[in-house]
CSV table of C-alpha atoms and ligand atoms in Angstrom, one decimal:
chain,number,residue,atom,x,y,z
O,28,MET,CA,0.2,0.2,0.0
O,29,ARG,CA,1.8,3.2,-0.8
O,30,ARG,CA,2.8,5.9,1.2
O,31,VAL,CA,0.1,9.0,2.0
O,32,GLU,CA,2.6,12.1,0.3
O,33,VAL,CA,1.7,15.7,1.4
O,34,ALA,CA,2.1,18.2,-1.6
O,35,ALA,CA,1.9,21.8,-0.4
O,36,SER,CA,-0.2,24.5,-2.0
O,37,ILE,CA,1.7,28.2,-1.3
O,38,LEU,CA,-1.1,29.6,-2.0
O,39,THR,CA,-0.7,31.6,2.3
O,40,ALA,CA,3.4,32.0,1.0
O,41,ASP,CA,4.9,34.7,1.0
O,42,PHE,CA,5.5,35.7,-2.6
O,43,GLY,CA,7.9,37.9,-2.1
O,44,ASN,CA,10.3,35.0,-1.0
O,45,LEU,CA,9.4,32.4,-3.3
O,46,TYR,CA,13.3,30.5,-2.6
O,47,ARG,CA,12.9,30.8,1.3
O,48,VAL,CA,9.8,29.2,0.6
O,49,VAL,CA,11.0,26.2,-1.4
O,50,ARG,CA,14.1,25.6,0.9
O,51,LYS,CA,12.3,25.5,3.8
O,52,LEU,CA,9.7,23.7,2.6
O,53,GLU,CA,11.3,20.9,1.6
O,54,ARG,CA,13.6,20.7,4.7
O,55,ALA,CA,10.6,20.5,6.0
O,56,GLY,CA,10.5,17.2,4.1
O,57,ILE,CA,7.1,17.1,1.8
O,58,ASP,CA,6.3,15.0,-0.7
O,59,ARG,CA,5.9,16.9,-3.4
O,60,PHE,CA,4.1,20.9,-3.8
O,61,HIS,CA,0.9,22.3,-5.8
O,62,LEU,CA,0.4,25.0,-7.6
O,63,ASP,CA,-3.5,26.7,-7.5
O,64,VAL,CA,-3.7,29.2,-10.9
O,65,MET,CA,-6.8,31.2,-10.5
O,66,ASP,CA,-8.0,32.9,-13.1
O,67,GLY,CA,-10.1,35.6,-11.4
O,68,HIS,CA,-12.9,33.6,-13.3
O,69,PHE,CA,-13.6,30.3,-12.5
O,70,VAL,CA,-13.3,31.5,-9.6
O,71,PRO,CA,-13.6,34.6,-7.7
O,72,ASN,CA,-9.2,35.8,-7.4
O,73,ILE,CA,-6.4,35.8,-9.3
O,74,THR,CA,-2.6,33.8,-8.6
O,75,PHE,CA,-0.2,32.7,-10.9
O,76,GLY,CA,0.5,31.6,-13.8
O,77,PRO,CA,2.8,29.8,-15.9
O,78,ASP,CA,6.4,31.7,-15.2
O,79,VAL,CA,5.2,31.3,-11.2
O,80,VAL,CA,5.4,27.1,-11.8
O,81,ALA,CA,8.3,27.6,-14.1
O,82,ALA,CA,10.2,29.6,-10.9
O,83,VAL,CA,9.1,26.7,-9.0
O,84,ARG,CA,10.8,24.6,-11.3
O,85,ARG,CA,13.8,26.5,-11.0
O,86,LEU,CA,13.9,26.2,-7.4
O,87,THR,CA,12.6,22.6,-6.9
O,88,PRO,CA,14.0,18.5,-8.0
O,89,LEU,CA,10.7,17.7,-6.1
O,90,PRO,CA,7.3,17.0,-8.4
O,91,ILE,CA,5.1,19.9,-8.8
O,92,ASP,CA,2.0,19.3,-9.1
O,93,VAL,CA,-0.4,22.3,-10.7
O,94,HIS,CA,-3.9,22.8,-10.1
O,95,LEU,CA,-6.1,24.8,-12.7
O,96,MET,CA,-8.9,26.9,-11.7
O,97,ILE,CA,-9.4,28.7,-14.8
O,98,SER,CA,-12.4,28.7,-16.5
O,99,GLU,CA,-9.8,28.3,-20.1
O,100,PRO,CA,-6.8,25.1,-19.6
O,101,ALA,CA,-7.1,24.4,-23.1
O,102,ARG,CA,-6.1,27.3,-24.5
O,103,TYR,CA,-3.1,27.4,-21.5
O,104,THR,CA,-2.4,23.6,-21.5
O,105,GLU,CA,1.5,23.6,-23.3
O,106,GLN,CA,2.0,26.8,-21.6
O,107,PHE,CA,2.3,25.2,-18.4
O,108,LEU,CA,4.1,21.8,-19.9
O,109,ARG,CA,7.0,24.1,-21.2
O,110,ALA,CA,7.8,25.7,-17.3
O,111,GLY,CA,7.6,21.7,-15.6
O,112,SER,CA,4.9,21.0,-14.5
O,113,ASP,CA,5.1,17.2,-13.9
O,114,THR,CA,1.8,16.6,-13.1
O,115,ILE,CA,-1.8,19.0,-14.9
O,116,THR,CA,-5.3,18.9,-13.5
O,117,PHE,CA,-8.5,21.5,-14.6
O,118,HIS,CA,-12.1,21.5,-13.3
O,119,VAL,CA,-14.5,19.0,-14.3
O,120,GLU,CA,-16.6,21.2,-14.1
O,121,VAL,CA,-15.7,24.1,-16.7
O,122,GLU,CA,-16.9,24.9,-19.7
O,123,GLU,CA,-15.7,22.9,-22.7
O,124,THR,CA,-16.6,19.2,-24.1
O,125,ASP,CA,-16.1,16.0,-23.4
O,126,GLU,CA,-14.5,15.8,-26.3
O,127,GLN,CA,-12.4,19.1,-25.1
O,128,LYS,CA,-11.4,17.7,-22.2
O,129,ARG,CA,-10.5,14.1,-23.1
O,130,ASP,CA,-8.2,15.9,-25.7
O,131,MET,CA,-6.6,18.1,-23.1
O,132,LEU,CA,-6.0,15.1,-20.5
O,133,ALA,CA,-4.3,13.2,-24.0
O,134,ARG,CA,-2.3,16.1,-24.9
O,135,ILE,CA,-0.9,16.5,-21.3
O,136,ARG,CA,-0.2,12.3,-20.9
O,137,GLY,CA,1.0,12.9,-24.7
O,138,ALA,CA,4.4,14.7,-22.9
O,139,ARG,CA,5.1,12.1,-20.7
O,140,ARG,CA,3.2,13.9,-17.8
O,141,VAL,CA,0.2,12.5,-15.5
O,142,ALA,CA,-3.7,14.2,-15.7
O,143,GLY,CA,-6.4,15.0,-13.2
O,144,LEU,CA,-9.5,15.9,-13.0
O,145,ALA,CA,-11.0,17.7,-9.9
O,146,VAL,CA,-14.1,18.3,-8.8
O,147,SER,CA,-15.9,20.1,-6.7
O,148,PRO,CA,-17.8,20.0,-3.5
O,149,ARG,CA,-21.1,20.9,-4.8
O,150,THR,CA,-20.2,18.2,-8.5
O,151,PRO,CA,-20.2,13.8,-7.7
O,152,VAL,CA,-17.8,12.1,-7.6
O,153,SER,CA,-19.6,10.3,-11.4
O,154,ALA,CA,-18.8,13.1,-13.5
O,155,VAL,CA,-15.7,12.0,-13.8
O,156,GLU,CA,-16.1,8.7,-15.0
O,157,PRO,CA,-16.3,9.0,-19.3
O,158,PHE,CA,-12.9,10.5,-18.5
O,159,LEU,CA,-11.3,7.9,-17.3
O,160,ASP,CA,-9.2,5.3,-19.6
O,161,GLY,CA,-5.1,7.9,-19.0
O,162,LEU,CA,-6.8,9.9,-15.9
O,163,GLY,CA,-4.4,9.8,-12.9
O,164,ILE,CA,-5.3,12.1,-10.4
O,165,VAL,CA,-9.2,12.7,-9.6
O,166,MET,CA,-8.9,15.5,-7.0
O,167,ILE,CA,-11.2,16.2,-4.5
O,168,MET,CA,-12.2,19.1,-3.3
O,169,THR,CA,-12.4,19.5,0.1
O,170,VAL,CA,-13.4,23.1,-0.4
O,171,GLU,CA,-14.9,25.8,-2.6
O,172,PRO,CA,-12.4,26.2,-4.7
O,173,GLY,CA,-10.8,30.0,-4.9
O,174,PHE,CA,-9.2,30.5,-1.3
O,175,GLY,CA,-7.0,29.1,1.2
O,176,GLY,CA,-7.8,28.6,4.5
O,177,GLN,CA,-11.0,28.1,4.6
O,178,LYS,CA,-12.6,25.4,6.2
O,179,PHE,CA,-12.6,22.1,5.6
O,180,LEU,CA,-15.8,20.5,4.3
O,181,ALA,CA,-15.8,16.8,5.8
O,182,ASP,CA,-19.1,16.2,4.5
O,183,GLN,CA,-17.1,15.9,1.0
O,184,THR,CA,-14.0,13.1,2.2
O,185,PRO,CA,-16.9,10.1,1.2
O,186,LYS,CA,-15.9,11.1,-2.6
O,187,VAL,CA,-12.3,9.9,-2.0
O,188,ALA,CA,-13.9,6.4,-1.9
O,189,GLU,CA,-16.2,6.2,-4.3
O,190,ALA,CA,-13.8,7.3,-6.8
O,191,ARG,CA,-11.3,4.5,-5.3
O,192,ARG,CA,-14.2,2.9,-6.8
O,193,LEU,CA,-14.2,4.3,-9.7
O,194,LEU,CA,-10.3,3.3,-10.2
O,195,ALA,CA,-11.1,-0.1,-8.7
O,196,ASP,CA,-8.4,-1.2,-12.1
O,197,ARG,CA,-6.6,1.8,-12.3
O,198,PRO,CA,-4.1,0.8,-9.8
O,199,GLN,CA,-1.3,3.9,-10.6
O,200,ALA,CA,-4.0,6.3,-10.3
O,201,ALA,CA,-4.0,8.8,-8.2
O,202,ILE,CA,-6.4,10.4,-5.7
O,203,HIS,CA,-6.1,13.4,-3.6
O,204,VAL,CA,-7.5,15.5,-2.1
O,205,ASP,CA,-7.2,19.9,-1.5
O,206,GLY,CA,-9.0,22.6,1.2
O,207,GLY,CA,-8.5,22.2,4.7
O,208,VAL,CA,-6.4,19.4,5.4
O,209,ASN,CA,-4.8,19.7,8.6
O,210,GLY,CA,-3.2,18.4,11.5
O,211,GLU,CA,-6.1,18.6,13.0
O,212,THR,CA,-8.4,16.8,10.3
O,213,ALA,CA,-6.7,14.9,8.1
O,214,ALA,CA,-7.6,11.5,10.1
O,215,ILE,CA,-10.8,12.0,8.5
O,216,VAL,CA,-9.3,12.2,5.4
O,217,GLY,CA,-6.7,9.1,6.9
O,218,ARG,CA,-10.9,7.1,6.7
O,219,TYR,CA,-11.0,7.2,2.9
O,220,GLY,CA,-8.3,6.1,2.1
O,221,ALA,CA,-6.1,8.7,-0.1
O,222,ASP,CA,-2.9,8.9,-1.8
O,223,VAL,CA,-2.1,12.4,-1.5
O,224,CYS,CA,-3.6,15.5,1.2
O,225,VAL,CA,-2.5,18.9,-0.2
O,226,VAL,CA,-1.4,20.8,2.8
O,227,GLY,CA,-1.2,24.9,2.5
O,228,SER,CA,-2.2,27.7,5.0
O,229,ALA,CA,-1.8,25.3,8.0
O,230,LEU,CA,1.5,25.6,6.6
O,231,PHE,CA,2.5,28.7,7.2
O,232,GLN,CA,1.3,30.3,10.3
O,233,ARG,CA,3.1,31.7,13.6
O,234,GLY,CA,4.1,29.3,16.2
O,235,ARG,CA,3.1,26.5,14.1
O,236,ASP,CA,6.3,23.3,13.2
O,237,THR,CA,6.3,23.5,9.3
O,238,ALA,CA,7.9,19.4,9.3
O,239,ARG,CA,5.4,18.6,11.9
O,240,GLU,CA,2.0,19.3,10.5
O,241,ILE,CA,3.4,17.8,7.8
O,242,ASP,CA,4.4,14.3,10.1
O,243,LEU,CA,1.0,14.6,11.7
O,244,VAL,CA,-0.8,14.1,8.7
O,245,ARG,CA,0.9,12.4,6.9
O,246,ARG,CA,0.4,9.7,10.2
O,247,LEU,CA,-3.2,10.3,10.3
O,248,ALA,CA,-4.4,10.3,6.6
O,249,GLY,CA,-2.5,6.9,6.2
O,250,PRO,CA,-2.8,4.5,8.8
O,251,GLN,CA,-6.3,4.0,8.5
O,252,ARG,CA,-6.3,3.1,5.1
O,253,ALA,CA,-6.6,-0.3,5.0
O,254,ALA,CA,-10.6,-0.3,7.1
O,255,VAL,CA,-11.8,1.5,4.0
O,256,ALA,CA,-10.6,-2.0,1.5
O,257,LEU,CA,-13.1,-2.8,-0.8
E,26,DX5,C1,-8.0,26.2,-2.4
E,26,DX5,C2,-7.0,26.0,-3.2
E,26,DX5,C3,-5.9,24.8,-1.3
E,26,DX5,C4,-5.7,25.5,-1.1
E,26,DX5,C5,-5.2,25.0,0.4
E,26,DX5,O1,-8.3,26.8,-3.6
E,26,DX5,O2,-7.2,24.6,-4.8
E,26,DX5,O3,-5.3,24.1,-2.5
E,26,DX5,O4,-4.9,26.8,-1.5
E,26,DX5,O5,-4.4,25.8,0.8
E,26,DX5,P1,-5.3,25.6,2.9
E,26,DX5,O6,-5.4,24.0,3.1
E,26,DX5,O7,-5.0,26.1,3.7
E,26,DX5,O8,-7.4,25.0,2.5
E,27,ZN,ZN1,-5.5,23.6,-5.0
């Protein structure tokens, strides 16, 4: 059984000190970076684009997961591939045709990266079913996408087990849980067996030990996983 990985979302980090932020998170033991791209249209917030992804790429050898919360992901796929993303996940709710979505997933795979779909709280997991072929990531949102530091939506966690059922014959596919995950909520995620926990604001809070928080999430989201064996 795979060890739970912790991905650091830098959405609430000090962008004026990106080098130090990346180094501190690497020393603290994170497994991967999670970069939240927002266009102010798909979600009511604007963050950064491919240039910041490329900047983080130059700073770290760790895997980079790009989480696209933008309305036209197909238009920017090449730029995020060129920026050095290891995985690219866009939202299944975007207003593009199924064919365009399949084409985008195929382009990401064609570039030998991992393609993923994210599911917002109002969307059932079954929405990803038409795209299972070649899907490497299903990302379950446990907050409404758009901001860091929001309250964890525990009622979304059963979707992890549903996604696991959908991916039953695709053991290489990974389930990511994104939003409000920290030392207090990780055990809830652990009941359902996620592969990657995205942690954001909990890593940048004054007085909280970053390495201890990462270790706590990894341990609490891990051991109960067997309990939900299919
Ligand atoms: C929210 C983002 C998340 C967020 C996680 O839309 O997709 O990745 O940054 O941060 P926390 O852990 O603070 O919810
Ligand atoms: Zn995210």
